[in-house]
XYZ file of C-alpha atoms in Angstrom:
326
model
C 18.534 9.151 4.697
C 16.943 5.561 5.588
C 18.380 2.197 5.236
C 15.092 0.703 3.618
C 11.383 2.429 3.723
C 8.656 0.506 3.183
C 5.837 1.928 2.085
C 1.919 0.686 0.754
C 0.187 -2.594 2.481
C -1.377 -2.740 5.941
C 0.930 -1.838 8.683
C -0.396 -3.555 11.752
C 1.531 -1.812 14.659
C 0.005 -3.494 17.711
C -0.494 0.030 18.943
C -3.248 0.612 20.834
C -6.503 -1.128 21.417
C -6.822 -4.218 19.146
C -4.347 -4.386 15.760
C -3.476 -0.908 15.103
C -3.991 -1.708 11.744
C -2.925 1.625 8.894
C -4.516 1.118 5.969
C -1.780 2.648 3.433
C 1.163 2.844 5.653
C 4.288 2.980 5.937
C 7.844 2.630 8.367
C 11.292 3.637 7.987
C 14.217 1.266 8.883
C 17.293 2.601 10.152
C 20.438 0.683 11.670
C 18.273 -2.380 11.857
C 15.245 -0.244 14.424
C 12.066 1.159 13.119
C 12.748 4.747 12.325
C 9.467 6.229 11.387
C 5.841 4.985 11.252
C 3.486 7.207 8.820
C 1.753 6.963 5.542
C 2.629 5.324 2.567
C 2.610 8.713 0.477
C 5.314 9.728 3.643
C 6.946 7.236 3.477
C 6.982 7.314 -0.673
C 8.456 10.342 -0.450
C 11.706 9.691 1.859
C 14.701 9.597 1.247
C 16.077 5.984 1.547
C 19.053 3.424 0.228
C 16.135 0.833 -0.442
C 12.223 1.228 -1.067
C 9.710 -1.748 -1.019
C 6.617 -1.196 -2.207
C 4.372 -3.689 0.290
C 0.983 -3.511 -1.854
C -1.230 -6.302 -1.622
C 0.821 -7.527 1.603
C 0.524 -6.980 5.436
C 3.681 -5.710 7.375
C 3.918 -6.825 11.295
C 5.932 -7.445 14.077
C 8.020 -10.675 14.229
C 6.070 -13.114 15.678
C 6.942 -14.526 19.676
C 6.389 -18.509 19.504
C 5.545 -18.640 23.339
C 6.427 -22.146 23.963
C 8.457 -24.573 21.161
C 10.445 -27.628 21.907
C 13.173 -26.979 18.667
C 14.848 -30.064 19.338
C 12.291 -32.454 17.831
C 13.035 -30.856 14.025
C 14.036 -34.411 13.299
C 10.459 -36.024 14.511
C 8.068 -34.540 12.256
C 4.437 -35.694 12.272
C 5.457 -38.955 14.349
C 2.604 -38.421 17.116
C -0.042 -37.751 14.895
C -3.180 -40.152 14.612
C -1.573 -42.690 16.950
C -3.064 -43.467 21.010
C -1.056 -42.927 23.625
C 1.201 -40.417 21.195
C 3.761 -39.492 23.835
C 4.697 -43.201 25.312
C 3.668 -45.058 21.841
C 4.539 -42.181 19.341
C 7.452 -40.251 20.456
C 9.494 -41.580 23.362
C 10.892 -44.739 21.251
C 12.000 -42.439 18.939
C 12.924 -39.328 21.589
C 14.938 -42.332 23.032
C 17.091 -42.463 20.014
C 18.002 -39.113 19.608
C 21.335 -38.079 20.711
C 22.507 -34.629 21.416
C 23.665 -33.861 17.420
C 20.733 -34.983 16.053
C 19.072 -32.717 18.575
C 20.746 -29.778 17.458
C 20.306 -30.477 13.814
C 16.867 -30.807 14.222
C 16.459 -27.861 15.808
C 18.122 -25.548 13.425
C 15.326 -27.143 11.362
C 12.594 -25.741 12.924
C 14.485 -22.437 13.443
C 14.673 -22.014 9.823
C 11.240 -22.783 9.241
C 9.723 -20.680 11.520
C 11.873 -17.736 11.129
C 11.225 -17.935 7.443
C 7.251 -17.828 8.717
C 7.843 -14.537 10.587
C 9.013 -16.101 13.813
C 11.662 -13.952 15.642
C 11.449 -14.776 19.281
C 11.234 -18.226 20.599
C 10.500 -19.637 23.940
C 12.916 -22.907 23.790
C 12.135 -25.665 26.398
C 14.345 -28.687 25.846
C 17.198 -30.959 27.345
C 20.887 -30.356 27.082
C 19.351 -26.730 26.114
C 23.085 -25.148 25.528
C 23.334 -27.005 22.341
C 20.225 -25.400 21.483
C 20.996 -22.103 22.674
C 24.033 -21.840 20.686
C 21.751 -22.170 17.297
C 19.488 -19.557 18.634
C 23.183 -17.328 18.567
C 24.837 -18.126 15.042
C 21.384 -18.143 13.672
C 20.310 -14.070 14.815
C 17.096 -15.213 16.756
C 15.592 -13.208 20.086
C 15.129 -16.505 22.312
C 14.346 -17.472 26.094
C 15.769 -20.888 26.615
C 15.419 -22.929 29.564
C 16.563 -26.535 30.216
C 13.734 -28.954 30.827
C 14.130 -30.595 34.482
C 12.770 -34.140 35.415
C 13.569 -37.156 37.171
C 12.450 -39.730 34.673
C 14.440 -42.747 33.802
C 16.960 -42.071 30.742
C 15.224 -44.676 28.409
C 11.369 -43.091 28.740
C 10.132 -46.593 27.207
C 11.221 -48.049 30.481
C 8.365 -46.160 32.215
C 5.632 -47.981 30.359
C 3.016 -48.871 33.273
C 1.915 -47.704 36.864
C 3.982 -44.559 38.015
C 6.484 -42.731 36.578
C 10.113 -44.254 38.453
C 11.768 -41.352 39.329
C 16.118 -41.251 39.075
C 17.322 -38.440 41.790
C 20.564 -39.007 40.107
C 19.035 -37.987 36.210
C 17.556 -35.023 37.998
C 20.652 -33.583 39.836
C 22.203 -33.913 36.520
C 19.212 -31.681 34.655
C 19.485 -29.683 37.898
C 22.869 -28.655 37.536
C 22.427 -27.982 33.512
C 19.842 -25.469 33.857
C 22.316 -23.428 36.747
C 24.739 -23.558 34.222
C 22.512 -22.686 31.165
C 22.017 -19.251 33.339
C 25.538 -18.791 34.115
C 26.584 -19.318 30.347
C 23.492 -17.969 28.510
C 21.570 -15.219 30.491
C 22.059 -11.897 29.099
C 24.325 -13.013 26.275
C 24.497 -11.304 22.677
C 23.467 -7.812 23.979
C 20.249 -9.079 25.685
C 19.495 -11.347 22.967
C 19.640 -14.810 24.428
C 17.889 -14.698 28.111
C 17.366 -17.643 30.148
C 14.497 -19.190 31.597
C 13.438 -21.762 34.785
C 10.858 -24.739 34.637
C 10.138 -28.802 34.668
C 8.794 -30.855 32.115
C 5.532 -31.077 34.466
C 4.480 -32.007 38.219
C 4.518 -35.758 37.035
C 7.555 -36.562 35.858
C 9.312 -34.961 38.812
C 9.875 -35.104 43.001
C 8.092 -32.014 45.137
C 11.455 -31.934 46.412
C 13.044 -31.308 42.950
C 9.855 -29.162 41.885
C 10.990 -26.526 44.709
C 14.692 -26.474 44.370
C 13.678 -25.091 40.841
C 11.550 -22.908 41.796
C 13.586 -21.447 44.606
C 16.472 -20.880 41.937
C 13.775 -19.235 39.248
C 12.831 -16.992 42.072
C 15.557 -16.116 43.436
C 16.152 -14.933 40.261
C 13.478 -13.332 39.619
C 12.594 -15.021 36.883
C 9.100 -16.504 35.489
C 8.488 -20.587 36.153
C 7.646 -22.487 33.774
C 5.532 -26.075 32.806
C 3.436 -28.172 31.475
C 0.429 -28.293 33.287
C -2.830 -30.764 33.287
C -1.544 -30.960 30.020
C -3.156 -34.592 29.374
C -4.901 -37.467 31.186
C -1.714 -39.320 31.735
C -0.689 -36.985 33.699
C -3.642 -36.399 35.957
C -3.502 -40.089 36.034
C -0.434 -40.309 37.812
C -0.619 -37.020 39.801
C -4.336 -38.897 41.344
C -1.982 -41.573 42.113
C 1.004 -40.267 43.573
C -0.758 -37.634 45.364
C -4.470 -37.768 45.597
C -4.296 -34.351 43.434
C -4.775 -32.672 40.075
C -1.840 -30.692 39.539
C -3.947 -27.150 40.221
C -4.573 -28.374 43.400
C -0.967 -29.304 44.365
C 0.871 -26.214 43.405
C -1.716 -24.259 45.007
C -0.647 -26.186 48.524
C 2.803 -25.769 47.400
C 2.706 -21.880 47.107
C 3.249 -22.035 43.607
C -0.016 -20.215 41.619
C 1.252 -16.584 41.499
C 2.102 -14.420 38.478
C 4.806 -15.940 38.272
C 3.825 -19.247 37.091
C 4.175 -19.672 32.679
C 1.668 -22.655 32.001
C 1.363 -24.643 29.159
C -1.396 -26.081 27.919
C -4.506 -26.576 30.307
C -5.465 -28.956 27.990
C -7.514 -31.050 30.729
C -8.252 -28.071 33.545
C -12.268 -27.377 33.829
C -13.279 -24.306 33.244
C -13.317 -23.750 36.931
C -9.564 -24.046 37.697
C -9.024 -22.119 34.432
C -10.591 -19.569 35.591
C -8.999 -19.843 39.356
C -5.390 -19.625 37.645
C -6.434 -16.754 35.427
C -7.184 -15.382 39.174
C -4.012 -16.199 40.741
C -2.483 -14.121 37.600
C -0.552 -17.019 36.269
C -0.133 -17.020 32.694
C -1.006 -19.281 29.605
C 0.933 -20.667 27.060
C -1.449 -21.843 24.628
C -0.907 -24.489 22.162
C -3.447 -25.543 19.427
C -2.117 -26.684 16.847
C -0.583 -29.699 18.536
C -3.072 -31.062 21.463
C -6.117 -29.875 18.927
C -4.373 -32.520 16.792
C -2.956 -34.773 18.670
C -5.711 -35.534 21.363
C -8.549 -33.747 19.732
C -9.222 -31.323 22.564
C -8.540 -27.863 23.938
C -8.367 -25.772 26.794
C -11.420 -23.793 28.429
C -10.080 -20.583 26.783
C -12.663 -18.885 27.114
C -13.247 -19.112 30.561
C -9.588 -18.410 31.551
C -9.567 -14.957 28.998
C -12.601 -14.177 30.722
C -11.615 -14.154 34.250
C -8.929 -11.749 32.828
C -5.978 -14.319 32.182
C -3.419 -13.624 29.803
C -2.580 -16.180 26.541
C 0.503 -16.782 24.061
C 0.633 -18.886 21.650
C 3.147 -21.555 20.975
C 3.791 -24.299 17.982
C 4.904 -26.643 20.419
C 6.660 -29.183 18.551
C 6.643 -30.635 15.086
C 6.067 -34.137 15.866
C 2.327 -33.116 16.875
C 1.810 -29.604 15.062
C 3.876 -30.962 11.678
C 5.492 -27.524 11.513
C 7.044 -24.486 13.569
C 4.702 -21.958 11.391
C 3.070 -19.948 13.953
C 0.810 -19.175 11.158
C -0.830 -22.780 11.159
């Protein structure tokens, strides 16, 4: 006998080529796997503690949100139709939020996307472990990595010219994310993994940018960031280094498979379809930088030079939500 069958509705089992969409279908849950796939007059017919009848509904996989930042739940909708949204929109308030208020937040957008199908998360944030622990008590699948720079505490401070990096604030994120890994990795049978990356090539030392990816290597784990995510940041990269940010993690060694990049939101279609190339992979975000600054990546291009895309919500103070649906 089953623990639930569910049986009726369109069963979309990612199998295959496309969907796998069965018209009519039907699966069989027992001890919390997937039992049995089949039809829904199989299915019907099974012996089972608890029978749904999905008619009129779709049944799917949980969804992976490739790349969130939970720990904004409190900032909803604060860097929408506003210039300049990170330094003007969200850092004077990002500079107010302390650790708890953090954490509440991002139970917040847990809930709300796991009550949108959400099952998995990719968690990028600061002082991570207080977000990793929600990610345990709450049941989630989640890959959580602490986000490294070496910007100055208060981020209004760095309001013109270049970014003034603090070696001391990045030792300190340093250290975190080695001891994210040693607390986290593997934890809750397999559950709760760990991940490596920096906030972006701008808001960071070269020096600091390889120490990380030394330790996500040696590893053998994926590196992740935000990348050409914005003109701001090719602004500063042109100044500090001459470079867009392709270009200088190309000289550094860095555009493998390995590399998890977010956004693209201001790569030409060209050094889209370079990375694609290289074999690094996209994490693609919409619903906030469509909103936010009214643009998106060259898609296209990158998918067709064979590249390979997630999706992420991002963060709720650009998308307004954590529904992976929107």
């Amino acid at each position: 006998m089953f623990d639930i069958v569910i049986y009726n509705g369109f069963h979309i089992t990612m199998e295959g080529k496309g969907l796998g969409v069965i018209e009519e279908g039907g699966l069989a849950i027992q001890d919390g796997k997937i039992a049995a796939v089949g039809t829904a007059e199989e299915m019907r017919r099974a012996d089972a503690r608890r029978k749904i009848d999905a008619s009129g509904m779709a049944v799917l996989p949980g969804l992976i949100d490739a790349h969130v930042h939970t720990g904004f739940g409190l900032l909803r909708g604060l860097s929408q139709d506003i210039g300049s949204w990170m330094q003007r929109g969200l850092w004077p308030f990002y500079d107010e939020l302390d650790r708890e208020g953090a954490a509440i937040g991002s139970r917040l957008a847990i809930l709300e996307a796991m009550k949108a199908g959400t099952t998995t998360f990719n968690d990028f944030f600061g002082n991570m472990a207080d977000l990793a622990r929600n990610h345990v008590s709450m049941g989630t699948r989640a890959i959580v990595t602490e986000m490294v720079n070496e910007m100055l505490k208060k981020l209004t401070d760095n309001k013109t010219g270049l970014y003034a990096f603090d070696p001391v604030v990045g030792e300190e994120k340093f250290n975190r994310a080695l001891a994210l890994y040693d607390a986290f990795e593997g934890t809750e049978n397999g559950r709760i993994t760990v991940g490596f990356g920096v906030q972006a090539t701008d808001m960071l030392s070269t020096e600091l940018l390889c120490r990380m990816y030394r330790e996500a290597r040696s590893r053998n784990k994926k590196f992740m960031l935000h990348l050409e995510q914005g003109d701001r940041e090719i602004d500063q990269m042109q100044r500090r280094y001459g470079k867009r940010s392709i270009a200088y993690l190309e000289e550094l060694g860095m555009l493998d498979e390995n590399l998890l990049a977010v956004h693209l939101t201001e790569s030409s279609g060209e050094d889209a379809k370079y990375l694609a190339g290289k074999g690094a992979s996209l994490l693609h975000c919409a619903g906030t930088i469509g909103l936010i600054d009214g643009i998106n990546p060259p898609i296209g291009e990158y998918l067709a030079a064979g590249g390979s895309v997630a999706l992420g919500s991002d963060h709720v103070p650009g998308n307004n939500c954590s529904n992976m649906f929107n």
